[in-house]
XYZ file of C-alpha atoms in Angstrom:
783
model
C -10.016 16.874 -58.833
C -12.639 19.617 -59.074
C -11.587 22.903 -57.542
C -14.364 24.300 -55.358
C -14.557 28.069 -55.479
C -16.442 30.567 -53.388
C -20.175 30.126 -53.805
C -20.469 33.806 -54.746
C -18.644 33.072 -58.000
C -21.233 30.584 -59.192
C -20.718 27.731 -61.592
C -20.216 29.581 -64.872
C -16.481 30.107 -65.254
C -15.432 27.087 -63.193
C -12.991 24.592 -64.629
C -15.260 21.619 -64.034
C -14.207 18.194 -65.212
C -16.795 16.886 -67.621
C -19.585 14.792 -66.177
C -19.802 12.635 -69.266
C -16.117 11.678 -69.308
C -16.554 8.967 -66.692
C -18.483 6.865 -69.165
C -16.929 8.154 -72.384
C -13.278 7.699 -71.456
C -13.826 4.286 -69.886
C -16.063 3.085 -72.709
C -18.965 2.395 -70.364
C -21.491 3.819 -72.747
C -23.637 2.880 -75.709
C -22.024 3.619 -79.044
C -24.138 2.714 -82.069
C -21.960 -0.271 -82.940
C -22.397 -1.641 -79.385
C -26.142 -2.020 -79.859
C -27.366 -5.603 -79.954
C -31.001 -6.616 -80.396
C -32.516 -10.078 -80.913
C -32.413 -11.271 -84.508
C -30.004 -8.546 -85.627
C -28.839 -8.779 -89.241
C -25.755 -7.154 -90.717
C -25.494 -5.108 -93.901
C -22.441 -4.827 -96.155
C -22.253 -2.666 -99.286
C -20.582 -3.430 -102.583
C -19.008 -0.229 -103.820
C -18.042 0.923 -107.258
C -14.371 0.549 -108.249
C -15.010 2.989 -111.114
C -15.082 6.781 -110.859
C -17.542 7.054 -113.734
C -19.359 4.263 -115.531
C -22.708 2.950 -116.689
C -23.993 -0.114 -114.917
C -24.961 -2.684 -117.577
C -25.528 -5.719 -115.344
C -25.720 -6.612 -111.668
C -26.006 -10.334 -110.878
C -26.613 -11.087 -107.204
C -27.804 -14.683 -107.602
C -24.583 -16.364 -106.471
C -24.342 -14.166 -103.386
C -27.834 -15.243 -102.305
C -26.596 -18.826 -102.003
C -23.774 -17.996 -99.593
C -23.876 -19.172 -95.979
C -25.728 -16.868 -93.616
C -27.066 -14.615 -96.358
C -30.655 -13.491 -95.821
C -31.035 -11.069 -98.733
C -29.068 -9.398 -101.514
C -30.170 -6.215 -103.266
C -29.018 -4.124 -106.185
C -29.911 -0.518 -106.813
C -32.661 -1.648 -109.162
C -34.398 -3.369 -106.237
C -34.759 -0.026 -104.460
C -35.252 2.199 -107.491
C -38.926 2.860 -106.795
C -38.637 3.603 -103.080
C -35.192 4.995 -102.241
C -35.863 8.512 -103.457
C -33.005 11.010 -103.669
C -30.686 12.032 -100.872
C -31.634 15.555 -99.783
C -29.887 18.837 -100.378
C -31.297 21.506 -98.062
C -29.490 24.482 -99.573
C -30.365 25.418 -103.174
C -28.140 28.491 -103.255
C -29.451 29.904 -106.550
C -32.715 29.532 -108.424
C -30.922 27.919 -111.378
C -28.636 25.642 -109.355
C -28.237 22.207 -110.925
C -29.557 19.646 -108.443
C -29.164 16.124 -109.854
C -31.008 13.129 -108.490
C -28.854 11.378 -105.881
C -30.006 7.787 -105.372
C -28.708 6.193 -102.161
C -27.761 3.120 -104.231
C -26.701 3.591 -107.842
C -29.140 2.225 -110.415
C -27.853 3.061 -113.885
C -24.636 5.012 -113.430
C -21.863 5.466 -110.873
C -20.121 8.794 -110.444
C -17.409 8.233 -107.835
C -15.322 5.393 -106.507
C -17.103 4.012 -103.454
C -20.687 4.641 -104.559
C -22.915 1.766 -103.397
C -24.157 -0.541 -106.172
C -25.413 -3.553 -104.170
C -25.679 -4.855 -100.630
C -25.770 -8.105 -98.700
C -27.810 -8.730 -95.560
C -26.535 -11.640 -93.466
C -26.586 -13.105 -89.975
C -22.964 -12.106 -89.412
C -21.011 -9.043 -90.480
C -18.134 -11.043 -91.930
C -20.406 -13.449 -93.788
C -22.018 -10.389 -95.369
C -18.636 -9.023 -96.397
C -17.544 -12.379 -97.819
C -20.714 -12.680 -99.871
C -20.016 -9.364 -101.606
C -17.313 -11.123 -103.625
C -19.950 -13.281 -105.317
C -21.818 -10.298 -106.779
C -21.022 -9.673 -110.443
C -21.255 -6.165 -111.880
C -20.502 -5.162 -115.461
C -19.494 -1.549 -116.017
C -19.192 0.490 -119.195
C -16.419 2.995 -118.377
C -17.057 6.702 -118.888
C -14.413 9.439 -118.705
C -13.692 10.654 -115.171
C -13.915 14.388 -114.422
C -11.324 15.371 -111.839
C -9.956 18.860 -112.520
C -12.286 21.781 -111.801
C -10.891 24.073 -114.464
C -10.982 21.344 -117.096
C -14.510 20.409 -116.043
C -15.740 23.860 -117.094
C -14.346 23.607 -120.614
C -17.088 23.324 -123.268
C -15.922 19.918 -124.508
C -15.375 18.383 -121.059
C -17.014 15.020 -120.291
C -20.186 15.545 -118.277
C -20.721 14.267 -114.751
C -24.440 14.974 -115.190
C -26.380 15.671 -118.349
C -27.058 19.253 -117.255
C -23.314 19.981 -117.267
C -20.519 20.350 -114.768
C -21.236 23.888 -113.574
C -23.540 23.585 -110.594
C -24.057 27.288 -109.882
C -22.483 30.717 -109.821
C -23.166 32.813 -106.719
C -22.192 36.472 -106.408
C -22.032 38.875 -103.501
C -20.607 42.388 -103.257
C -20.445 45.571 -101.252
C -19.160 49.008 -102.242
C -17.670 49.969 -105.616
C -15.071 47.292 -106.332
C -14.022 48.801 -109.684
C -13.287 52.149 -108.040
C -11.305 50.416 -105.305
C -9.010 48.723 -107.820
C -8.799 51.579 -110.300
C -5.338 53.183 -110.092
C -4.664 51.349 -106.810
C -0.996 51.908 -105.903
C -0.596 48.268 -104.829
C -2.469 45.161 -105.984
C -1.768 41.713 -104.607
C -2.998 38.854 -106.812
C -2.684 35.328 -105.436
C -4.103 31.862 -106.024
C -4.319 29.329 -103.232
C -5.355 25.698 -103.223
C -7.525 24.353 -100.435
C -6.732 20.669 -100.713
C -9.438 18.055 -100.257
C -9.613 16.700 -96.699
C -11.132 13.554 -95.207
C -12.850 13.857 -91.812
C -11.553 11.216 -89.388
C -13.765 10.989 -86.321
C -12.730 8.609 -83.561
C -15.984 6.678 -83.996
C -16.748 5.495 -87.529
C -20.265 5.922 -88.846
C -22.764 3.264 -87.802
C -26.506 2.680 -88.150
C -28.918 0.299 -86.408
C -32.572 0.215 -87.489
C -35.332 -1.822 -85.870
C -39.120 -1.926 -86.089
C -42.080 -3.187 -84.113
C -44.061 -3.417 -87.321
C -45.566 0.028 -86.904
C -42.766 2.406 -85.931
C -39.077 2.503 -86.794
C -36.200 3.340 -84.475
C -32.986 4.496 -86.098
C -29.834 4.591 -84.008
C -27.127 6.525 -85.821
C -23.768 8.069 -85.012
C -25.061 11.430 -86.205
C -24.768 15.082 -85.258
C -28.319 15.812 -86.386
C -30.965 13.396 -85.022
C -33.823 15.884 -85.435
C -32.913 16.926 -88.969
C -32.249 13.295 -89.872
C -35.724 12.288 -88.727
C -37.395 14.875 -90.944
C -35.241 14.032 -93.941
C -35.659 10.268 -93.587
C -39.413 10.757 -93.536
C -39.352 12.968 -96.631
C -37.012 10.598 -98.468
C -38.671 7.255 -97.654
C -42.285 8.298 -97.173
C -42.424 6.862 -93.654
C -44.556 9.283 -91.600
C -42.431 11.383 -89.273
C -44.410 10.358 -86.200
C -43.587 6.723 -87.017
C -39.865 7.458 -86.916
C -37.679 7.740 -83.845
C -34.039 8.736 -84.276
C -31.510 8.237 -81.505
C -27.986 9.606 -81.508
C -26.391 7.801 -78.566
C -22.994 8.954 -77.389
C -21.218 9.901 -80.608
C -17.449 9.780 -80.910
C -16.709 12.944 -82.817
C -18.142 14.476 -85.939
C -16.312 17.589 -87.208
C -19.145 18.044 -89.716
C -18.772 14.554 -91.194
C -21.886 13.419 -89.305
C -23.866 16.513 -90.302
C -25.399 14.481 -93.073
C -28.233 12.310 -94.300
C -26.299 9.348 -95.646
C -27.074 6.657 -98.189
C -26.463 4.014 -95.540
C -29.020 5.503 -93.147
C -31.683 5.552 -95.845
C -30.870 2.068 -97.143
C -30.751 0.453 -93.712
C -34.185 1.908 -93.012
C -35.525 0.539 -96.321
C -33.987 -2.890 -95.678
C -35.528 -3.012 -92.205
C -38.904 -2.054 -93.675
C -38.626 -4.710 -96.366
C -37.472 -7.558 -94.094
C -39.241 -6.525 -90.906
C -36.047 -7.351 -88.999
C -33.397 -5.213 -87.273
C -30.270 -4.414 -89.277
C -26.879 -2.893 -88.532
C -24.156 -1.342 -90.655
C -20.769 -0.136 -89.387
C -18.204 1.293 -91.746
C -14.565 0.303 -91.951
C -11.885 2.984 -92.035
C -11.284 2.441 -95.733
C -15.018 2.636 -96.378
C -15.093 5.853 -94.371
C -12.284 7.474 -96.330
C -14.104 6.614 -99.539
C -17.629 7.584 -98.565
C -17.652 10.042 -95.640
C -18.238 13.367 -97.334
C -14.966 15.202 -97.869
C -14.055 18.753 -96.896
C -12.563 21.921 -98.405
C -11.356 21.403 -102.063
C -11.350 24.913 -103.468
C -9.228 26.990 -105.810
C -9.082 30.509 -104.364
C -8.202 33.581 -106.382
C -7.878 36.604 -104.111
C -6.867 40.161 -105.004
C -6.231 43.022 -102.592
C -6.061 46.662 -103.663
C -4.234 48.899 -101.194
C -2.632 52.266 -100.675
C 1.131 52.597 -100.264
C 0.678 53.053 -96.526
C -1.027 49.666 -96.383
C -4.651 50.774 -96.086
C -6.859 48.211 -97.806
C -9.125 49.678 -100.469
C -10.893 46.523 -101.595
C -10.804 42.750 -101.867
C -11.960 40.640 -104.775
C -12.421 36.876 -104.455
C -13.165 34.258 -107.099
C -13.645 30.649 -105.997
C -13.950 27.359 -107.754
C -15.507 24.923 -105.295
C -15.536 21.174 -105.943
C -18.980 19.784 -105.146
C -17.945 16.226 -105.991
C -20.452 14.056 -107.817
C -23.646 15.159 -106.032
C -25.125 17.803 -103.775
C -25.411 16.473 -100.251
C -27.201 18.121 -97.325
C -25.458 21.525 -97.336
C -22.793 20.985 -100.026
C -23.433 24.105 -102.131
C -23.771 26.401 -99.117
C -20.451 25.553 -97.481
C -18.201 27.821 -99.600
C -20.792 30.595 -99.327
C -20.505 30.651 -95.526
C -17.010 31.951 -96.153
C -18.311 34.690 -98.439
C -19.029 36.881 -95.421
C -15.591 36.297 -93.885
C -13.079 37.163 -96.614
C -13.035 40.667 -95.174
C -12.043 39.251 -91.775
C -11.337 41.865 -89.115
C -10.414 44.554 -91.610
C -11.983 47.785 -92.806
C -12.220 48.473 -96.527
C -14.211 50.396 -99.099
C -15.367 47.558 -101.340
C -15.650 43.808 -101.581
C -16.611 41.405 -104.344
C -17.114 37.641 -104.142
C -17.952 35.069 -106.793
C -18.178 31.325 -106.265
C -18.652 28.729 -108.975
C -19.639 25.242 -107.872
C -18.270 22.453 -110.044
C -19.268 18.795 -110.336
C -16.499 16.185 -110.518
C -16.438 12.405 -110.280
C -15.252 12.414 -106.675
C -16.900 11.881 -103.311
C -19.143 14.872 -102.588
C -17.845 17.590 -100.302
C -19.817 19.112 -97.454
C -19.342 20.699 -94.044
C -16.004 20.089 -92.340
C -14.976 21.829 -89.115
C -15.374 25.543 -89.780
C -17.292 25.009 -93.048
C -16.185 27.832 -95.341
C -14.746 30.056 -92.616
C -11.304 28.319 -92.441
C -11.004 28.557 -96.210
C -11.779 32.274 -96.173
C -9.442 33.018 -93.279
C -6.640 31.096 -94.938
C -6.784 33.008 -98.208
C -7.210 36.362 -96.472
C -4.444 35.933 -93.909
C -2.035 34.532 -96.492
C -2.750 37.465 -98.806
C -2.364 39.975 -95.966
C 1.125 38.590 -95.323
C 1.879 38.918 -99.037
C 0.754 42.546 -98.940
C 2.940 43.192 -95.907
C 5.932 41.711 -97.735
C 5.204 43.822 -100.823
C 5.144 46.977 -98.682
C 8.129 45.928 -96.512
C 5.939 46.183 -93.436
C 5.906 43.941 -90.407
C 2.792 41.747 -90.810
C 1.540 42.801 -87.374
C 1.887 46.472 -88.252
C -0.088 46.041 -91.477
C -2.892 44.417 -89.540
C -2.906 47.245 -86.992
C -3.357 49.767 -89.778
C -6.442 48.001 -91.101
C -8.318 46.253 -88.341
C -11.477 47.456 -86.642
C -10.481 49.176 -83.409
C -12.104 48.206 -80.142
C -13.793 51.575 -79.726
C -15.494 51.192 -83.131
C -17.727 48.284 -82.043
C -20.482 47.577 -82.892
C -19.210 47.733 -86.472
C -21.040 47.027 -89.713
C -18.665 45.328 -92.119
C -18.448 45.760 -95.860
C -20.319 42.424 -96.056
C -23.262 43.830 -94.111
C -22.696 41.904 -90.892
C -22.700 43.717 -87.568
C -19.780 42.677 -85.378
C -21.158 43.384 -81.925
C -17.991 43.293 -79.812
C -14.284 42.606 -79.944
C -10.818 43.808 -79.085
C -8.267 42.713 -81.660
C -5.587 44.923 -80.141
C -5.738 43.247 -76.741
C -5.690 39.703 -78.115
C -2.756 40.483 -80.395
C -0.691 42.235 -77.733
C -1.142 39.314 -75.365
C -0.173 36.832 -78.078
C 2.944 38.810 -79.025
C 4.089 38.882 -75.418
C 3.488 35.153 -74.927
C 5.424 34.274 -78.076
C 8.313 36.649 -77.432
C 7.774 38.139 -80.871
C 10.518 40.783 -80.900
C 13.126 38.340 -79.625
C 12.191 35.815 -82.305
C 12.390 38.479 -85.018
C 15.921 39.301 -83.815
C 16.850 35.610 -83.953
C 15.367 35.366 -87.428
C 17.486 38.282 -88.637
C 20.593 36.672 -87.166
C 19.923 33.353 -88.891
C 19.363 35.102 -92.203
C 22.571 37.061 -91.759
C 24.504 33.828 -91.116
C 22.736 32.037 -93.976
C 21.812 29.313 -91.524
C 20.449 26.257 -93.389
C 17.734 26.056 -90.703
C 15.682 29.206 -91.101
C 13.203 30.630 -88.585
C 9.753 31.770 -89.654
C 6.986 33.532 -87.733
C 3.396 33.165 -88.867
C 0.491 35.433 -87.965
C -3.228 34.763 -88.127
C -5.650 37.370 -86.813
C -9.098 35.967 -87.363
C -12.749 36.338 -86.640
C -15.537 33.936 -87.454
C -19.279 33.889 -87.838
C -20.591 31.538 -85.126
C -23.919 30.547 -83.653
C -25.261 29.533 -87.052
C -28.816 30.497 -86.356
C -30.751 33.599 -87.346
C -33.613 31.994 -89.213
C -34.397 35.098 -91.232
C -30.802 35.335 -92.415
C -30.735 31.648 -93.317
C -33.996 32.125 -95.158
C -32.527 35.011 -97.146
C -29.749 32.642 -98.227
C -32.299 30.016 -99.352
C -31.358 27.569 -96.610
C -34.049 24.937 -96.169
C -34.556 25.257 -92.398
C -34.394 27.666 -89.496
C -31.597 28.114 -86.991
C -33.460 28.276 -83.683
C -32.841 25.898 -80.803
C -35.109 24.419 -78.155
C -34.822 23.401 -74.509
C -37.056 22.058 -71.751
C -36.273 22.459 -68.054
C -38.107 20.116 -65.703
C -38.185 20.549 -61.932
C -38.601 17.177 -60.235
C -40.486 16.844 -56.918
C -37.262 16.413 -54.955
C -35.762 19.586 -56.368
C -33.525 17.902 -58.906
C -33.520 19.254 -62.468
C -33.749 17.581 -65.856
C -32.701 19.585 -68.892
C -33.794 18.416 -72.323
C -31.765 20.026 -75.086
C -32.232 20.025 -78.835
C -28.480 20.369 -79.274
C -26.920 16.965 -79.879
C -23.354 16.653 -78.552
C -20.608 14.535 -80.040
C -17.797 15.426 -77.680
C -18.411 19.085 -76.810
C -19.346 18.624 -73.140
C -22.977 19.749 -73.216
C -23.920 17.789 -70.111
C -21.332 19.618 -68.038
C -21.763 23.113 -69.482
C -25.554 22.982 -69.423
C -25.441 21.781 -65.796
C -23.251 24.757 -64.881
C -25.615 27.185 -66.585
C -28.706 25.734 -64.899
C -26.995 25.573 -61.514
C -26.426 29.331 -61.683
C -29.792 30.172 -63.187
C -31.850 28.177 -60.672
C -29.499 28.158 -57.685
C -29.322 24.369 -57.475
C -26.190 22.250 -57.017
C -24.290 21.328 -60.171
C -24.627 17.682 -59.221
C -28.439 17.952 -59.131
C -28.764 18.661 -62.859
C -28.989 15.990 -65.542
C -29.050 16.644 -69.277
C -31.066 14.619 -71.797
C -30.269 14.782 -75.486
C -30.068 12.976 -78.783
C -33.372 11.059 -78.810
C -36.271 12.473 -80.794
C -38.723 10.772 -78.427
C -37.423 12.495 -75.300
C -35.938 15.549 -76.993
C -38.757 16.124 -79.426
C -37.642 19.428 -80.899
C -34.269 20.743 -81.998
C -31.958 21.854 -84.781
C -28.910 19.934 -83.533
C -25.185 20.700 -83.394
C -22.883 22.320 -85.964
C -21.468 25.750 -86.743
C -20.423 26.506 -83.126
C -24.081 27.076 -82.320
C -24.649 24.843 -79.301
C -23.851 27.315 -76.545
C -24.728 30.583 -78.280
C -28.107 29.225 -79.384
C -28.895 26.020 -77.480
C -27.416 27.295 -74.227
C -29.505 30.449 -74.424
C -32.645 28.380 -74.982
C -31.786 26.689 -71.673
C -31.439 30.101 -69.990
C -34.795 31.229 -71.380
C -36.479 28.044 -70.109
C -34.928 28.614 -66.665
C -36.350 32.141 -66.664
C -39.810 30.708 -67.230
C -39.336 28.164 -64.424
C -38.383 30.960 -62.044
C -41.364 33.053 -63.065
C -43.733 30.146 -62.375
C -42.036 29.403 -59.074
C -42.217 33.056 -58.096
C -46.012 33.019 -58.276
C -46.218 29.960 -56.039
C -43.589 31.326 -53.635
C -45.546 34.549 -53.263
C -48.682 32.591 -52.446
C -46.906 30.422 -49.872
C -45.196 33.452 -48.307
C -48.418 35.453 -48.351
C -46.829 38.247 -50.313
C -47.299 39.988 -53.621
C -45.279 38.498 -56.513
C -43.935 42.014 -57.055
C -42.295 41.812 -53.630
C -40.545 38.504 -54.259
C -36.831 38.470 -55.002
C -34.837 35.477 -56.242
C -31.228 35.007 -55.228
C -29.082 31.874 -55.528
C -31.930 29.422 -55.298
C -34.154 31.163 -52.738
C -37.277 33.256 -53.172
C -37.505 35.923 -50.451
C -39.914 38.662 -49.536
C -38.041 41.873 -50.215
C -36.589 43.359 -47.036
C -37.189 40.253 -44.905
C -35.535 36.919 -44.165
C -38.726 35.063 -45.012
C -38.149 32.784 -47.968
C -38.558 29.467 -49.737
C -35.915 27.551 -51.673
C -36.668 26.475 -55.203
C -36.524 22.869 -53.974
C -39.250 23.625 -51.437
C -41.323 25.232 -54.163
C -40.837 22.151 -56.360
C -42.113 19.819 -53.641
C -45.032 22.090 -52.821
C -45.939 22.225 -56.496
C -45.855 18.454 -56.719
C -48.086 18.096 -53.669
C -50.418 20.802 -55.004
C -52.089 21.206 -51.604
C -51.780 24.977 -51.500
C -51.412 26.610 -54.897
C -52.822 29.904 -56.133
C -56.151 29.627 -57.901
C -55.755 28.827 -61.577
C -52.073 27.828 -61.290
C -51.132 24.445 -62.726
C -49.128 22.117 -60.478
C -46.005 22.214 -62.639
C -42.842 24.313 -62.855
C -41.608 22.781 -66.098
C -40.967 25.186 -68.953
C -39.941 25.180 -72.586
C -38.173 27.802 -74.656
C -37.133 28.195 -78.266
C -34.412 30.736 -78.991
C -33.727 32.268 -82.390
C -31.037 34.948 -82.158
C -31.146 38.091 -84.225
C -27.447 38.002 -85.077
C -24.502 35.665 -85.280
C -21.748 35.751 -82.696
C -18.195 36.704 -83.619
C -15.315 35.137 -81.697
C -11.870 36.325 -82.667
C -8.245 35.997 -81.730
C -4.610 36.004 -82.712
C -2.609 32.853 -83.343
C 1.162 33.030 -83.757
C 3.409 30.196 -84.892
C 7.194 29.956 -84.963
C 8.705 27.257 -87.173
C 12.168 26.071 -88.001
C 12.575 24.995 -91.639
C 15.565 22.952 -92.766
C 16.205 24.309 -96.237
C 18.389 21.323 -97.140
C 15.738 18.673 -96.406
C 12.453 20.609 -96.341
C 11.675 19.381 -92.813
C 9.502 21.749 -90.778
C 9.376 21.791 -86.985
C 6.875 23.876 -85.065
C 8.966 25.444 -82.363
C 6.238 27.312 -80.525
C 2.575 28.046 -80.973
C 0.542 30.710 -79.176
C -3.232 31.066 -79.358
C -5.097 33.934 -77.726
C -8.810 33.611 -78.396
C -11.760 35.764 -77.414
C -14.840 33.566 -77.217
C -16.858 35.889 -75.031
C -17.931 34.685 -71.619
C -16.420 31.301 -70.791
C -18.675 28.746 -69.129
C -15.997 26.106 -68.534
C -12.303 26.898 -69.139
C -11.345 23.219 -69.370
C -13.816 22.634 -72.188
C -12.590 25.749 -73.977
C -8.981 24.575 -73.683
C -9.905 21.186 -75.087
C -11.760 22.693 -78.017
C -8.886 25.058 -78.835
C -6.269 22.306 -78.595
C -8.261 19.975 -80.822
C -8.969 22.717 -83.320
C -5.332 23.735 -83.593
C -4.327 20.111 -84.150
C -6.880 19.855 -86.951
C -5.659 23.036 -88.614
C -2.033 21.937 -88.364
C -3.129 18.672 -89.961
C -4.285 20.572 -93.033
C -1.190 22.750 -93.106
C 1.377 19.954 -92.854
C -0.064 16.471 -93.269
C -3.523 15.817 -94.708
C -4.606 15.485 -98.343
C -7.074 13.280 -100.189
C -5.315 12.234 -103.386
C -6.959 10.826 -106.514
C -5.134 9.265 -109.451
C -5.820 10.036 -113.106
C -8.599 7.435 -113.227
C -10.406 8.881 -110.225
C -9.252 6.271 -107.705
C -8.782 7.557 -104.161
C -5.217 6.670 -103.177
C -5.508 7.727 -99.533
C -7.913 5.099 -98.263
C -6.080 4.044 -95.075
C -4.414 5.709 -92.124
C -1.098 4.690 -93.660
C -1.854 6.826 -96.730
C -3.885 9.660 -95.248
C -1.622 11.227 -92.655
C -3.091 12.591 -89.434
C -0.979 14.453 -86.880
C -0.208 12.571 -83.688
C 0.754 14.036 -80.334
C 4.401 13.448 -81.298
C 3.975 15.785 -84.297
C 2.571 18.680 -82.275
C 4.160 21.203 -79.936
C 2.893 22.168 -76.505
C 0.406 24.939 -77.256
C 0.464 28.155 -75.251
C -3.119 29.321 -74.911
C -4.758 32.303 -73.276
C -7.869 34.407 -73.656
C -9.231 37.886 -73.711
C -12.903 38.455 -73.006
C -15.291 40.833 -74.731
C -18.755 39.463 -74.009
C -21.234 39.118 -76.833
C -24.013 41.673 -76.613
C -26.537 39.524 -78.467
C -27.302 36.979 -75.743
C -27.705 37.132 -71.949
C -24.672 34.943 -71.214
C -22.311 36.941 -73.410
C -21.014 33.748 -75.051
C -19.713 33.479 -78.612
C -18.552 29.951 -79.526
C -15.252 28.079 -79.565
C -15.698 24.795 -81.440
C -14.147 25.963 -84.718
C -11.779 28.730 -83.621
C -8.580 26.695 -83.475
C -9.131 25.127 -86.877
C -9.912 28.450 -88.521
C -6.905 30.280 -87.141
C -4.130 27.694 -87.132
C -3.724 26.733 -90.793
C -2.725 30.200 -92.074
C -0.545 30.775 -89.007
C 1.522 27.677 -89.802
C 1.795 28.260 -93.562
C 2.551 31.948 -93.070
C 5.385 30.889 -90.767
C 6.829 28.491 -93.354
C 6.662 31.075 -96.143
C 8.129 33.693 -93.796
C 11.099 31.409 -93.159
C 11.665 30.989 -96.896
C 11.294 34.626 -97.993
C 15.066 34.988 -98.562
C 14.797 32.228 -101.180
C 12.136 34.070 -103.169
C 9.334 31.804 -101.990
C 5.809 33.270 -101.881
C 3.801 30.093 -101.399
C 4.063 26.414 -100.526
C 0.984 24.383 -101.493
C -0.711 22.551 -98.649
C 0.064 20.195 -97.139
C 3.536 21.639 -96.740
C 5.343 18.312 -96.834
C 9.156 18.194 -96.699
C 9.238 17.473 -100.437
C 7.063 20.486 -101.278
C 9.065 22.759 -98.989
C 12.333 21.522 -100.506
C 11.015 22.041 -104.043
C 9.939 25.547 -103.119
C 13.447 26.323 -101.937
C 14.844 24.889 -105.173
C 12.577 27.166 -107.171
C 9.807 24.690 -107.904
C 7.275 27.065 -106.304
C 7.973 30.766 -105.997
């Protein structure tokens, strides 16, 4: 039940239940796989069972004779028209960018790569017919280990070699920082490969009227997809319409231009008939781009009192077999975050991208920032242990203090606002930190087989992925602006068209709250249109916690223009100067009088157009495109208490506290949901999830039985709270919350496990921290 507050408060800040949940939760909506059109055909893909091989023969003749089969294609059939899947981020001038055919023609480079497809009148007939396709492979050596891949005599994934690029970034004098440093911490961490698991699998439906093509796709990026499909297939952009209907989750996995989208479009063009493809879960685990997969070498030079002098980072990042849309740029997004919330004299970062015969990696919730935060916060705990300091105290000695904002970091970013002290103090109180430390000491004294550990993660992140000039300086292939239209209807209702494309974030509710306050109309009178390039013609879509901080501000700017137009008409109707008109909660008044007109009255008068000022068009609608000058920087402190059974390796999260500062909060319920989901995802990496390949390059974790995801039964009840330091870079003061929980939670959990095992000489447990790995660490297998 919605709590109605005093009208003076406005809508922003209210805990509104989401408008869209009525249809989403009950399933009364249009997912891509629900779409049915007359004459629909179904596509199934035959996928390579080999990690690396030459294709010597593909025989599809028998499959063509199967019941219900309309067409069968090999990669050779599309060789002249399928182009290469796009990579929009060439991070260095000499980056190796191999051709990436949507369907393999001569060579396969990972298990799951498409080599042929069947088009049939029924999905299951198409799948059955795949068995009749014969493919002969000439095996080539798989390339699976990043270090081995860089050896001179290593088998090559591509003829140009296995090193994709080396990217460097630095600030200050790193050699001076490390020279004669009293303390140096040197650690290596492994970011295991993860598989995104959205509630809705990927799906594509393509249809044509013979002149234009409509692509329905479960995508995060309908506008970007439209451009890229045009560039890849040669179909003119104005002949393409892309629709992202309600999308059941993405987490970055649907921030992609996929082989299946391109091929379904080509099949539709060739046959002139509508086609549909929906992936299975196993297909998804094989061919949804994977996340993380880095080897992190981090060094910290410090004084004896704990003051950080400098940080040096060397990464090996697994690109997989090809560069997908933003593959090479993902680890570099973390380059600006390895300094975190801390002050230092110098910083040095080097990333080497490596090709392997695995599914390509790309953006996964947080995209580079979780990896950076993990290595930094783990290493900070190691430094605290080396100096015999409480990990909170070490952080206090190094973090940027609230009175020092705005603060230019060693990486050249300007953090505009924050208060790390307040967030941390609140988190410590909520956890009962001192009491838990006393209990920990008692358990250690008694040599209790179940040890208590407390993990700390004090993080910040770079959100609102946007400033086009910054993205341009990093060689990114597009801008970061966002667009919105606000349309006043004759009856005073409002339609908002947003370029941001939601997949579970609650845009319809949050945008309605913003517009209700900006225009003084009821929340219920606002509708939000999104995800269709015909109705929402302009946008840069949703990723990188940018929707509110960029897309939401575009909505505000469009509302400002609506009010300015309405003000001119109100002044005319009230026979006053526009300079004397004031706007307050939906009413334009002549200053110092009670004479006024509501915005609804202005809308109707504009529609009628009987009495408008000379030269004024009869429309209040307005558009705005917002391109911020800086990122936004949410932050917070997450604390985790775990109990670790040293005899079995079992880990139980006893309590978890998250205090986040995401700037001004539009809807607390949405923020809570985002934080809860993010924490669950980060705990998944810490304790459960890992994509595992065997020595031949076969993915062993292709089902939910093999790839473990945390369930509600595996998670504690989270204690969440907030502090609020508004962003100074946008008029709402918002920062972003979509990735915060994922970024902060993984190091908090692993730090807690390692903290519990310190008496056993343990300094690390590789993720995921399974009972076996924890037990082996205790036994001395990892120390």
